[in-house]
Short mmCIF file of N, CA, C and O and ligand atoms in Angstrom, two decimals:
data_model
loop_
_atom_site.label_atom_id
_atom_site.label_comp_id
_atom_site.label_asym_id
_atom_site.label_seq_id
_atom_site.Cartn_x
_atom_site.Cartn_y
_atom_site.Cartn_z
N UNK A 1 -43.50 24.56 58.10
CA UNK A 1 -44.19 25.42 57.13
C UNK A 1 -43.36 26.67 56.84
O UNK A 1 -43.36 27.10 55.69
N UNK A 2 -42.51 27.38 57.96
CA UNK A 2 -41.89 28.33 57.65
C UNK A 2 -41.33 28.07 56.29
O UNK A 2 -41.17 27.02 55.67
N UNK A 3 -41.00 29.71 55.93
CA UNK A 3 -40.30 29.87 54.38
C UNK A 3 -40.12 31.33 54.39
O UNK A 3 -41.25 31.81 54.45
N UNK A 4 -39.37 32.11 54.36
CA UNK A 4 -39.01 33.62 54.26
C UNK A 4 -38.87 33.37 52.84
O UNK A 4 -38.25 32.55 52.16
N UNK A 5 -39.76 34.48 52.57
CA UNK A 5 -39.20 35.11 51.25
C UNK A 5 -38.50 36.61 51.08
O UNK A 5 -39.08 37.61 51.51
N UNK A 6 -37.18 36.70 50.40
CA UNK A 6 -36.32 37.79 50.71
C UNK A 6 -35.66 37.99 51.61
O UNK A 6 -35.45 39.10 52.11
N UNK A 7 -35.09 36.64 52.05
CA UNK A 7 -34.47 36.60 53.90
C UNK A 7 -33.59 37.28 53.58
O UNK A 7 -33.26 37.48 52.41
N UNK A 8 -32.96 37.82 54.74
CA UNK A 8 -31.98 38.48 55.54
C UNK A 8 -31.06 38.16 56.61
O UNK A 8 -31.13 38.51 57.79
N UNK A 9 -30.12 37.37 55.99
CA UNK A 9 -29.70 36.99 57.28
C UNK A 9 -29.46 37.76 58.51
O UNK A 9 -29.59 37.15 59.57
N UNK A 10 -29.07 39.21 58.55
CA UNK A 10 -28.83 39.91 59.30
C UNK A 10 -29.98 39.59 59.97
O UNK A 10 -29.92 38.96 61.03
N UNK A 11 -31.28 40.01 59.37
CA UNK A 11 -32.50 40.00 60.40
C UNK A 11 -32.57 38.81 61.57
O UNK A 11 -32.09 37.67 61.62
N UNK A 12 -33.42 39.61 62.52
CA UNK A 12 -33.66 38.76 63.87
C UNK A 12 -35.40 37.61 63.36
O UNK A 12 -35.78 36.44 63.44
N UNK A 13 -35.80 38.63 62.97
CA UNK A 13 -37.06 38.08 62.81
C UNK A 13 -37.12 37.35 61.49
O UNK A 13 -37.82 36.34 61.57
N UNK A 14 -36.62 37.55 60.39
CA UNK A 14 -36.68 36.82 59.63
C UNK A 14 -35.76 34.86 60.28
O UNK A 14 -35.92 33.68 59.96
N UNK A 15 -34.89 35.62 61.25
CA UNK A 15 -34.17 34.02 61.82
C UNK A 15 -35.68 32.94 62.54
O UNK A 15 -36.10 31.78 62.49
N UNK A 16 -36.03 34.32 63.16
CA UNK A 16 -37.33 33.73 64.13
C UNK A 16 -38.06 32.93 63.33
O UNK A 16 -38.04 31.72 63.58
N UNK A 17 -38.72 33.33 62.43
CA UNK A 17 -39.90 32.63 61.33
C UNK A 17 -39.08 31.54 60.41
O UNK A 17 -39.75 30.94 59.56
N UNK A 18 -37.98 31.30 60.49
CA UNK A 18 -37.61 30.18 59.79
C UNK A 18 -37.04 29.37 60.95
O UNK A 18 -36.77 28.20 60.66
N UNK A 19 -36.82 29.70 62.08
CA UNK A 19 -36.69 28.75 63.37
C UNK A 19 -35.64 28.51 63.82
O UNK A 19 -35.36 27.60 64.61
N UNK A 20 -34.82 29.43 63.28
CA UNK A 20 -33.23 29.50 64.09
C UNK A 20 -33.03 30.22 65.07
O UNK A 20 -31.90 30.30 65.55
N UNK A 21 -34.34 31.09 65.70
CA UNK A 21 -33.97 31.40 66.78
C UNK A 21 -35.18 30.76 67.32
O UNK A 21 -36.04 30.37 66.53
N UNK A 22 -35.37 30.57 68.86
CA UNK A 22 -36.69 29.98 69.30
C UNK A 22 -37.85 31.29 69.46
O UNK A 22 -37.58 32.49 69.55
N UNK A 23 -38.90 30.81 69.47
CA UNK A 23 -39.65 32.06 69.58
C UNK A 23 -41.33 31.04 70.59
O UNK A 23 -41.54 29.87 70.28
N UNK A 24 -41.95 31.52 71.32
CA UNK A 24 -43.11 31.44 71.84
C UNK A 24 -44.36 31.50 70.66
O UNK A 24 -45.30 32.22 70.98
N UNK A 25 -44.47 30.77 69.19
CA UNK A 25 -45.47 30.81 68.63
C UNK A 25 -47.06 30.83 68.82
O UNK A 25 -47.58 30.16 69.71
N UNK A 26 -47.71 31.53 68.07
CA UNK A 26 -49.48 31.68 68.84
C UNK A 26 -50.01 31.53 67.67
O UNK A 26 -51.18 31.15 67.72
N UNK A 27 -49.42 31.74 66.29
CA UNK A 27 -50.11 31.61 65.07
C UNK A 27 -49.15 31.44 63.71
O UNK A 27 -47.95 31.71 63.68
N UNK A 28 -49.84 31.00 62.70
CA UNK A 28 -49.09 30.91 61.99
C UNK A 28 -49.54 30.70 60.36
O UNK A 28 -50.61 30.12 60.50
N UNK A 29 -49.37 30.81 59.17
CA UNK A 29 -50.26 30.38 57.74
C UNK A 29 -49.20 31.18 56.51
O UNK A 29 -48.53 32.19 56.72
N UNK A 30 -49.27 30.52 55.41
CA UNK A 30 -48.20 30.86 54.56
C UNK A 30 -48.08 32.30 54.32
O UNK A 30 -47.17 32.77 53.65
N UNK A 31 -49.16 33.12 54.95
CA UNK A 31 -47.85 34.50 54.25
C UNK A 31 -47.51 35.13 56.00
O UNK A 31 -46.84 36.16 56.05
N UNK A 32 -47.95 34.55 57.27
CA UNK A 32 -47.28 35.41 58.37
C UNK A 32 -46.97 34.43 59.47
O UNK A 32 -47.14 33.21 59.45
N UNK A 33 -46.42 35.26 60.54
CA UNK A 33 -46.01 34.14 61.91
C UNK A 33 -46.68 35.04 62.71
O UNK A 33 -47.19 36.05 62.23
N UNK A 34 -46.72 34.73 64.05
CA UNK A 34 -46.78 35.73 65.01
C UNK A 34 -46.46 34.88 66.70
O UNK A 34 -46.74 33.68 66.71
N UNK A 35 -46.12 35.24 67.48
CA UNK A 35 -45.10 35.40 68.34
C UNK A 35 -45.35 35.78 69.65
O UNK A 35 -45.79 36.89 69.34
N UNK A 36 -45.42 35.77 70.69
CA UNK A 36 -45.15 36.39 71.80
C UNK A 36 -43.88 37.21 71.83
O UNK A 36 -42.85 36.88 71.25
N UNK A 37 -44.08 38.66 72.78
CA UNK A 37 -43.06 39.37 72.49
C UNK A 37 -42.33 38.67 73.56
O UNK A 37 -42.92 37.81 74.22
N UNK A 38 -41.15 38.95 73.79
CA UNK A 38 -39.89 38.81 74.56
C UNK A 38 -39.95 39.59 76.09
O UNK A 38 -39.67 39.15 77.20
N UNK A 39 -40.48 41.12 75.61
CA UNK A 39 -40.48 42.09 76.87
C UNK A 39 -41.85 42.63 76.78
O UNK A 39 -42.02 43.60 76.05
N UNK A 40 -42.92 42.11 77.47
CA UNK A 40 -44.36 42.34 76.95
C UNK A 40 -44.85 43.76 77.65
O UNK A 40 -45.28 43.58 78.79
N UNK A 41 -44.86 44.47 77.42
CA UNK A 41 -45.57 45.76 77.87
C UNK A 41 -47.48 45.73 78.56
O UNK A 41 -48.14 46.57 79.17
N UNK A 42 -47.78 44.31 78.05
CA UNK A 42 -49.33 44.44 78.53
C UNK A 42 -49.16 42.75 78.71
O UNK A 42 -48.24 42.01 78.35
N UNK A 43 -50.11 42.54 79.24
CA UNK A 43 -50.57 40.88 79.90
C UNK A 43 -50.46 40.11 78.14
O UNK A 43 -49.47 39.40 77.94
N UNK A 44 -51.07 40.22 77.44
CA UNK A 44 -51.17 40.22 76.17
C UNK A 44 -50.51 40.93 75.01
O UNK A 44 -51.12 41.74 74.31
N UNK A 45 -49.22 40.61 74.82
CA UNK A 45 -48.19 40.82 73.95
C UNK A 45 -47.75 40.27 72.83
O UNK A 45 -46.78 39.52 72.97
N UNK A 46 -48.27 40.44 71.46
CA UNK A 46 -47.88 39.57 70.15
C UNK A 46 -47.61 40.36 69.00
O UNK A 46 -48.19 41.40 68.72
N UNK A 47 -46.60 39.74 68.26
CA UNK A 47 -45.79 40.36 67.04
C UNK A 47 -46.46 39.54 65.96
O UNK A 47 -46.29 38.32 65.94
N UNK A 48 -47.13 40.09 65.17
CA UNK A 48 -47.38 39.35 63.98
C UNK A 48 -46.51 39.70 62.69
O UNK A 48 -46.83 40.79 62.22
N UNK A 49 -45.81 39.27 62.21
CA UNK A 49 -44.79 39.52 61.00
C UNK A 49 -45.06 38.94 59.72
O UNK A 49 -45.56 37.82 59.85
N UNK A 50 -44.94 39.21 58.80
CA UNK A 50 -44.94 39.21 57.17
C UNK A 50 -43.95 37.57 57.70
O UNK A 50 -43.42 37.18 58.74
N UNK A 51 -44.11 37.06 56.39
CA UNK A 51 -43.40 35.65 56.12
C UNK A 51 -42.01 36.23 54.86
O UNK A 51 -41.03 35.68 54.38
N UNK A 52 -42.65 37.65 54.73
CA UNK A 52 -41.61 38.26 53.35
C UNK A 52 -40.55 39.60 54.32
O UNK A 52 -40.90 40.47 55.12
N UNK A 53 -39.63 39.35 53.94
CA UNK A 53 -38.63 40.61 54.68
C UNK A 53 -39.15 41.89 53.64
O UNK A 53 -39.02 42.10 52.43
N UNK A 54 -39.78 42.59 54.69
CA UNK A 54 -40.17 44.13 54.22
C UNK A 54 -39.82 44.70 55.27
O UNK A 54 -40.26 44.24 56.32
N UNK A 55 -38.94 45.86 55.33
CA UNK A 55 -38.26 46.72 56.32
C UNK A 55 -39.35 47.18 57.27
O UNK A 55 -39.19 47.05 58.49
N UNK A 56 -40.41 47.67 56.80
CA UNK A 56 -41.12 48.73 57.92
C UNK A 56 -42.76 48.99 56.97
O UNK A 56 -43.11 48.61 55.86
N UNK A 57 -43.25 49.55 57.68
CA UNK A 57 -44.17 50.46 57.14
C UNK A 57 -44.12 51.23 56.15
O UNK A 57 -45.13 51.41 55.48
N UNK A 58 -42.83 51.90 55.83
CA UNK A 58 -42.29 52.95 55.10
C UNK A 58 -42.19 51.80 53.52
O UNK A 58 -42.19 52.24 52.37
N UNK A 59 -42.14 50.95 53.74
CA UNK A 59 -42.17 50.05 52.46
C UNK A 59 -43.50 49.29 51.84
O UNK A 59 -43.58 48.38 51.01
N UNK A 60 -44.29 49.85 52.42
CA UNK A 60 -45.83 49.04 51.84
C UNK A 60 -45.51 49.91 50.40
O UNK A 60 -44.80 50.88 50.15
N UNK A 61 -46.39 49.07 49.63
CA UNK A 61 -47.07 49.64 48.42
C UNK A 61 -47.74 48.66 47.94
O UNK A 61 -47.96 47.59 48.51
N UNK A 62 -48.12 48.98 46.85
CA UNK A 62 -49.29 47.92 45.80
C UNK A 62 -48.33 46.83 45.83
O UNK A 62 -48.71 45.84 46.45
N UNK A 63 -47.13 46.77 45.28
CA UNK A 63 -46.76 45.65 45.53
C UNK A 63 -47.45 44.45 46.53
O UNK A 63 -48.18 43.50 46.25
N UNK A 64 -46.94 44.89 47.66
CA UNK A 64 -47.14 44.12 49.08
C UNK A 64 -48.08 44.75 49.90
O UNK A 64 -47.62 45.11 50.98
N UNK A 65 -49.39 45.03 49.69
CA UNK A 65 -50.31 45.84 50.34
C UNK A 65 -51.10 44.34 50.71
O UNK A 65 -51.46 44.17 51.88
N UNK A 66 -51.31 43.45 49.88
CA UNK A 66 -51.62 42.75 50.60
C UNK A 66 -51.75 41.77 51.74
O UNK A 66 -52.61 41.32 52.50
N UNK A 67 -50.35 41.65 51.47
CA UNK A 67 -50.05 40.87 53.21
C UNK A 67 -50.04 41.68 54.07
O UNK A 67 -49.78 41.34 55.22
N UNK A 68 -50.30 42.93 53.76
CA UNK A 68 -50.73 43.59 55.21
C UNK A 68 -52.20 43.65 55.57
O UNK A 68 -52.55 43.71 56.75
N UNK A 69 -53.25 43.64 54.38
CA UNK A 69 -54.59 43.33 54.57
C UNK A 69 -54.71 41.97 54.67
O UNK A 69 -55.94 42.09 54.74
N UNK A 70 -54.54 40.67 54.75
CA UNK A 70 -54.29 39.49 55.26
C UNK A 70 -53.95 39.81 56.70
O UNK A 70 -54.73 39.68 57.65
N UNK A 71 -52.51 40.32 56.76
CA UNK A 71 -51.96 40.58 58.62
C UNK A 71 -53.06 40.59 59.25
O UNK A 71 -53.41 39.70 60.02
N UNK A 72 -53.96 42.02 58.85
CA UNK A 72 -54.99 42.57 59.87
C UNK A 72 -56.32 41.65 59.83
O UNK A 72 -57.21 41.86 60.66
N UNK A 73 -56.43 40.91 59.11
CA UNK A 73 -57.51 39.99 59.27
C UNK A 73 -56.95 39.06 60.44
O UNK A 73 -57.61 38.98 61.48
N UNK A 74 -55.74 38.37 60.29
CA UNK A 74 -54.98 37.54 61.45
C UNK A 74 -54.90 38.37 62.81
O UNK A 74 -55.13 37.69 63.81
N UNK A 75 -54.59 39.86 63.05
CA UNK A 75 -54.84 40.20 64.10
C UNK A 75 -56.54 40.20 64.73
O UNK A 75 -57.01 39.66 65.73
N UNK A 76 -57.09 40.93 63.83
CA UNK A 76 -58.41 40.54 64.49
C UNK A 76 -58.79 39.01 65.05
O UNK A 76 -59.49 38.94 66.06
N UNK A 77 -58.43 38.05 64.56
CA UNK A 77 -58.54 36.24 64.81
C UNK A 77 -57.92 36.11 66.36
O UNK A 77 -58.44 35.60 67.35
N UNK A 78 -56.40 36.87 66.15
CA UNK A 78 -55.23 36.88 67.11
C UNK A 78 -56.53 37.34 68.50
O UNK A 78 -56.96 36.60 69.38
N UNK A 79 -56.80 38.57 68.26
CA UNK A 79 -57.48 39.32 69.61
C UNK A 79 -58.44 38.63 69.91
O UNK A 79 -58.51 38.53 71.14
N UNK A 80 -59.44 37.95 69.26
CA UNK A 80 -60.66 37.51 69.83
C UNK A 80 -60.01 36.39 70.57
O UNK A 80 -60.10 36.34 71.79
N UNK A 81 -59.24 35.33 69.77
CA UNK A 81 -58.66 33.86 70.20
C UNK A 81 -57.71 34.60 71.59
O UNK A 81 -57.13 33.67 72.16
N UNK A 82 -57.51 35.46 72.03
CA UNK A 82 -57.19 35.88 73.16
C UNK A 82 -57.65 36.28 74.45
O UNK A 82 -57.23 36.27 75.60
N UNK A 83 -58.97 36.74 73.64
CA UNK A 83 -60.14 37.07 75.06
C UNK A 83 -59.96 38.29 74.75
O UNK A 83 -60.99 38.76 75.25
N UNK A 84 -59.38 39.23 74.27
CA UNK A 84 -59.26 41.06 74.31
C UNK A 84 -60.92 41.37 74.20
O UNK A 84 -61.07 42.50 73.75
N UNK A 85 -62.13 40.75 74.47
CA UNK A 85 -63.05 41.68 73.64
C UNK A 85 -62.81 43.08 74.38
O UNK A 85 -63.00 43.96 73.54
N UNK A 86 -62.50 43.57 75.51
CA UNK A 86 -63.25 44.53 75.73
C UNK A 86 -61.49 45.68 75.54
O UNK A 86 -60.92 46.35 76.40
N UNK A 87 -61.14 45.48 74.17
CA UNK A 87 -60.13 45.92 73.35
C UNK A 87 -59.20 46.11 73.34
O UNK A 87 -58.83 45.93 74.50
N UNK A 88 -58.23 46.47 72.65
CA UNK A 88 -57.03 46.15 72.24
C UNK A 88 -56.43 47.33 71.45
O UNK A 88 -57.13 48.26 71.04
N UNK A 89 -54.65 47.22 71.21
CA UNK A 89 -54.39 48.35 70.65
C UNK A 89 -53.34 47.26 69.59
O UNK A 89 -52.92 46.18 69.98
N UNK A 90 -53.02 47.93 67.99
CA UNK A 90 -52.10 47.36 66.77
C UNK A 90 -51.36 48.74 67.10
O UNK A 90 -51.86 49.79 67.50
N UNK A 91 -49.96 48.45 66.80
CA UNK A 91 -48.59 49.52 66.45
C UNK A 91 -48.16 48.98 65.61
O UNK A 91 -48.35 47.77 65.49
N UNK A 92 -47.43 49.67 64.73
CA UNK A 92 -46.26 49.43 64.17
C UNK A 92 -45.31 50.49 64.07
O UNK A 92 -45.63 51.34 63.23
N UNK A 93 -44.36 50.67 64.61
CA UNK A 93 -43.18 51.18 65.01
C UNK A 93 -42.16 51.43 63.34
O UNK A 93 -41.68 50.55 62.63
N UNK A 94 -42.12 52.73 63.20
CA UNK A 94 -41.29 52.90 62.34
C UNK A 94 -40.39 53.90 62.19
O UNK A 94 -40.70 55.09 62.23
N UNK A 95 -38.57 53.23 61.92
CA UNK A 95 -37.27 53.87 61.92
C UNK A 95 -37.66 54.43 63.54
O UNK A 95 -38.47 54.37 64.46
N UNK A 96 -36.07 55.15 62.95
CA UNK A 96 -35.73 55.92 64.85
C UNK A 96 -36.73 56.64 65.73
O UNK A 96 -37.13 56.39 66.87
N UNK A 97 -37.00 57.54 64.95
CA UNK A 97 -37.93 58.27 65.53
C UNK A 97 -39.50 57.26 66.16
O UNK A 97 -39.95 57.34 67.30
N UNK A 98 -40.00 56.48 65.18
CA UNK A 98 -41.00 55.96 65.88
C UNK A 98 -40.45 54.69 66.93
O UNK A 98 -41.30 54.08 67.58
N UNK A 99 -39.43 54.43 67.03
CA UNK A 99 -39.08 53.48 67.98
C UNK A 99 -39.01 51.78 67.59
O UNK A 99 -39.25 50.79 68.27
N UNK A 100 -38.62 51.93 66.34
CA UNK A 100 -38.62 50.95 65.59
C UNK A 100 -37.04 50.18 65.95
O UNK A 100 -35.99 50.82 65.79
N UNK A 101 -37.05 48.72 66.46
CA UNK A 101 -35.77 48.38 66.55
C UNK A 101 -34.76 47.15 65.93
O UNK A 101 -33.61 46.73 66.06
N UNK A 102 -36.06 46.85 65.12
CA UNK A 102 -35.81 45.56 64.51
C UNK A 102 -36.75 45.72 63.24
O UNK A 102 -37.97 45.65 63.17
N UNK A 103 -35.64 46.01 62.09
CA UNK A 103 -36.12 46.13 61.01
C UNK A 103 -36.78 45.18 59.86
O UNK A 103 -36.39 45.39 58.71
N UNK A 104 -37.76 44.14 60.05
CA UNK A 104 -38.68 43.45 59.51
C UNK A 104 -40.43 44.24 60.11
O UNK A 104 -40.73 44.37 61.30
N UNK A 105 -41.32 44.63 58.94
CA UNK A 105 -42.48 44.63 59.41
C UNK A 105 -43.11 44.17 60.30
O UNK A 105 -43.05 42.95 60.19
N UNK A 106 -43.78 44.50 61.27
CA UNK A 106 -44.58 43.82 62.67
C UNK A 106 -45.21 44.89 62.96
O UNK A 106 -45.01 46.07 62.66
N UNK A 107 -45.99 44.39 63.58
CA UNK A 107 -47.76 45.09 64.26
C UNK A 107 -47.36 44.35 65.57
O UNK A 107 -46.67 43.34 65.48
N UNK A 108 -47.74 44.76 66.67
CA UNK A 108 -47.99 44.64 67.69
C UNK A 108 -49.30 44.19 68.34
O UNK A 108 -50.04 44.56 67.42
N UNK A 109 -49.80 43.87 68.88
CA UNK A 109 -51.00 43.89 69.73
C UNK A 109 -50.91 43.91 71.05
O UNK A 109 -49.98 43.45 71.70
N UNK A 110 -51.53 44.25 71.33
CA UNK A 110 -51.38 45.16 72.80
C UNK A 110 -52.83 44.51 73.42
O UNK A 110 -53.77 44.19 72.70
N UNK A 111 -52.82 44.38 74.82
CA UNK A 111 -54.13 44.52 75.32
C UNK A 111 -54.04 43.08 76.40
O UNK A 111 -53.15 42.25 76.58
N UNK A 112 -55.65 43.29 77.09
CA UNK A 112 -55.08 42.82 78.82
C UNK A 112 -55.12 43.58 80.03
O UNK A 112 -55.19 43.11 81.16
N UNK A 113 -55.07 45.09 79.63
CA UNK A 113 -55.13 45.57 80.47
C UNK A 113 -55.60 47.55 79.97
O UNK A 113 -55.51 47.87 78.79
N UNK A 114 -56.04 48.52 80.96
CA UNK A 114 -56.23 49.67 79.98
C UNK A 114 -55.15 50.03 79.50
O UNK A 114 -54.17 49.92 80.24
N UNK A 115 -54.94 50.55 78.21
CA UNK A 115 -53.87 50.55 78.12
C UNK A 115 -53.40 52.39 78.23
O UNK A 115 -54.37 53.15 78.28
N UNK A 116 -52.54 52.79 78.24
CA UNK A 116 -52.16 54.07 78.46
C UNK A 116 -52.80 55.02 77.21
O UNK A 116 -53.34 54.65 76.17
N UNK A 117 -52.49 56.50 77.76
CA UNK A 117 -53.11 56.87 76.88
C UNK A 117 -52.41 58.06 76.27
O UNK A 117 -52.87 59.16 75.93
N UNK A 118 -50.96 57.47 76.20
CA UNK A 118 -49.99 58.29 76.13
C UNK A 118 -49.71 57.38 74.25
O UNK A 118 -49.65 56.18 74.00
N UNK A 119 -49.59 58.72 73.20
CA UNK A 119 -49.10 57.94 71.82
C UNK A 119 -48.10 57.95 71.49
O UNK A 119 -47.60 57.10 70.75
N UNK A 120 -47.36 59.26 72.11
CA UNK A 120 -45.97 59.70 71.38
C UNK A 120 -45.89 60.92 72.09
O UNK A 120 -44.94 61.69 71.90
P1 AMP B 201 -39.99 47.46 67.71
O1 AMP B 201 -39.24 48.11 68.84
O2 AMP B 201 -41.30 48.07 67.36
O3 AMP B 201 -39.09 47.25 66.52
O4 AMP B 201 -40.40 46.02 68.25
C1 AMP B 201 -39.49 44.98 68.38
C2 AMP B 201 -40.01 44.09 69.46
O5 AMP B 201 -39.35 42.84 69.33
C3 AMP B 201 -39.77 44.58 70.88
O6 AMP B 201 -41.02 44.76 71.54
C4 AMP B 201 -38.93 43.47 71.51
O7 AMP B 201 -39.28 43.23 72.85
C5 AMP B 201 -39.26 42.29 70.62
N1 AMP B 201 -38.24 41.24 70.57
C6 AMP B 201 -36.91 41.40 70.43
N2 AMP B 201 -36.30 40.20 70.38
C7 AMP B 201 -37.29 39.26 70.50
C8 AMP B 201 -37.31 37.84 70.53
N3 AMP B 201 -36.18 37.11 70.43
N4 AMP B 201 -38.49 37.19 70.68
C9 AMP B 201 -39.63 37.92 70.81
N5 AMP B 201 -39.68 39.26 70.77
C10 AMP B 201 -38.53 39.93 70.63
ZN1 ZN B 202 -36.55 39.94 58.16
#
């Protein structure tokens, strides 16, 4: 099913969602993927990504506002189909300063455990 639209070869994640690199899949539907992270910070660790190469956060607009209201419907699906009820945390990490290290859009989900209560 994968298909990037606007790939990048440089990108990591755009390789991921078309399957040249391997990745731990948990979900998936034509406009996103999502992933187990690599270095999980909580028991429950998942990257949900756009199926379209959009740099960050810093690039939403009307354009593409919607696959991010789609995303967050898939995270909510993501958390319950996980067991998080008793909650969970979404990031998205953007440029240097926010700790952003891999430049394709992703949300995080967090949760599994309390999670800190440290933001920045
Ligand atoms: P960020 O630092 O917000 O850009 O998030 C990037 C995330 O991608 C980090 O939490 C990494 O652990 C994760 N990551 C890097 N490479 C991989 C990979 N090959 N498979 C899964 N997750 C990865
Ligand atoms: Zn990409």
């Amino acid at each position: 099913m994968s298909k990037v639209q606007n790939y990048d070869p440089d990108c990591l994640f755009c390789k991921i969602i078309q399957g040249d690199i391997p990745s731990d899949k948990v979900y998936e539907d034509e406009v996103c993927y999502a992933f187990r992270d690599i270095n999980p910070q909580a028991p429950t660790h998942i990257l949900v990504v756009p199926k379209t190469h959009v740099p960050s956060c810093a690039a939403v607009s009307a354009d593409n506002a919607g696959l991010v209201a789609h995303i967050f419907t898939v995270i909510a699906r993501i958390a319950a189909d996980e067991g998080l009820e008793n909650g969970w945390r979404v990031v998205s990490n953007v440029g240097p300063d926010g700790g952003q290290t891999v430049p394709h859009l992703h949300f995080h989900i967090l949760g599994g455990k309390r999670l800190s209560g440290q933001m920045g």
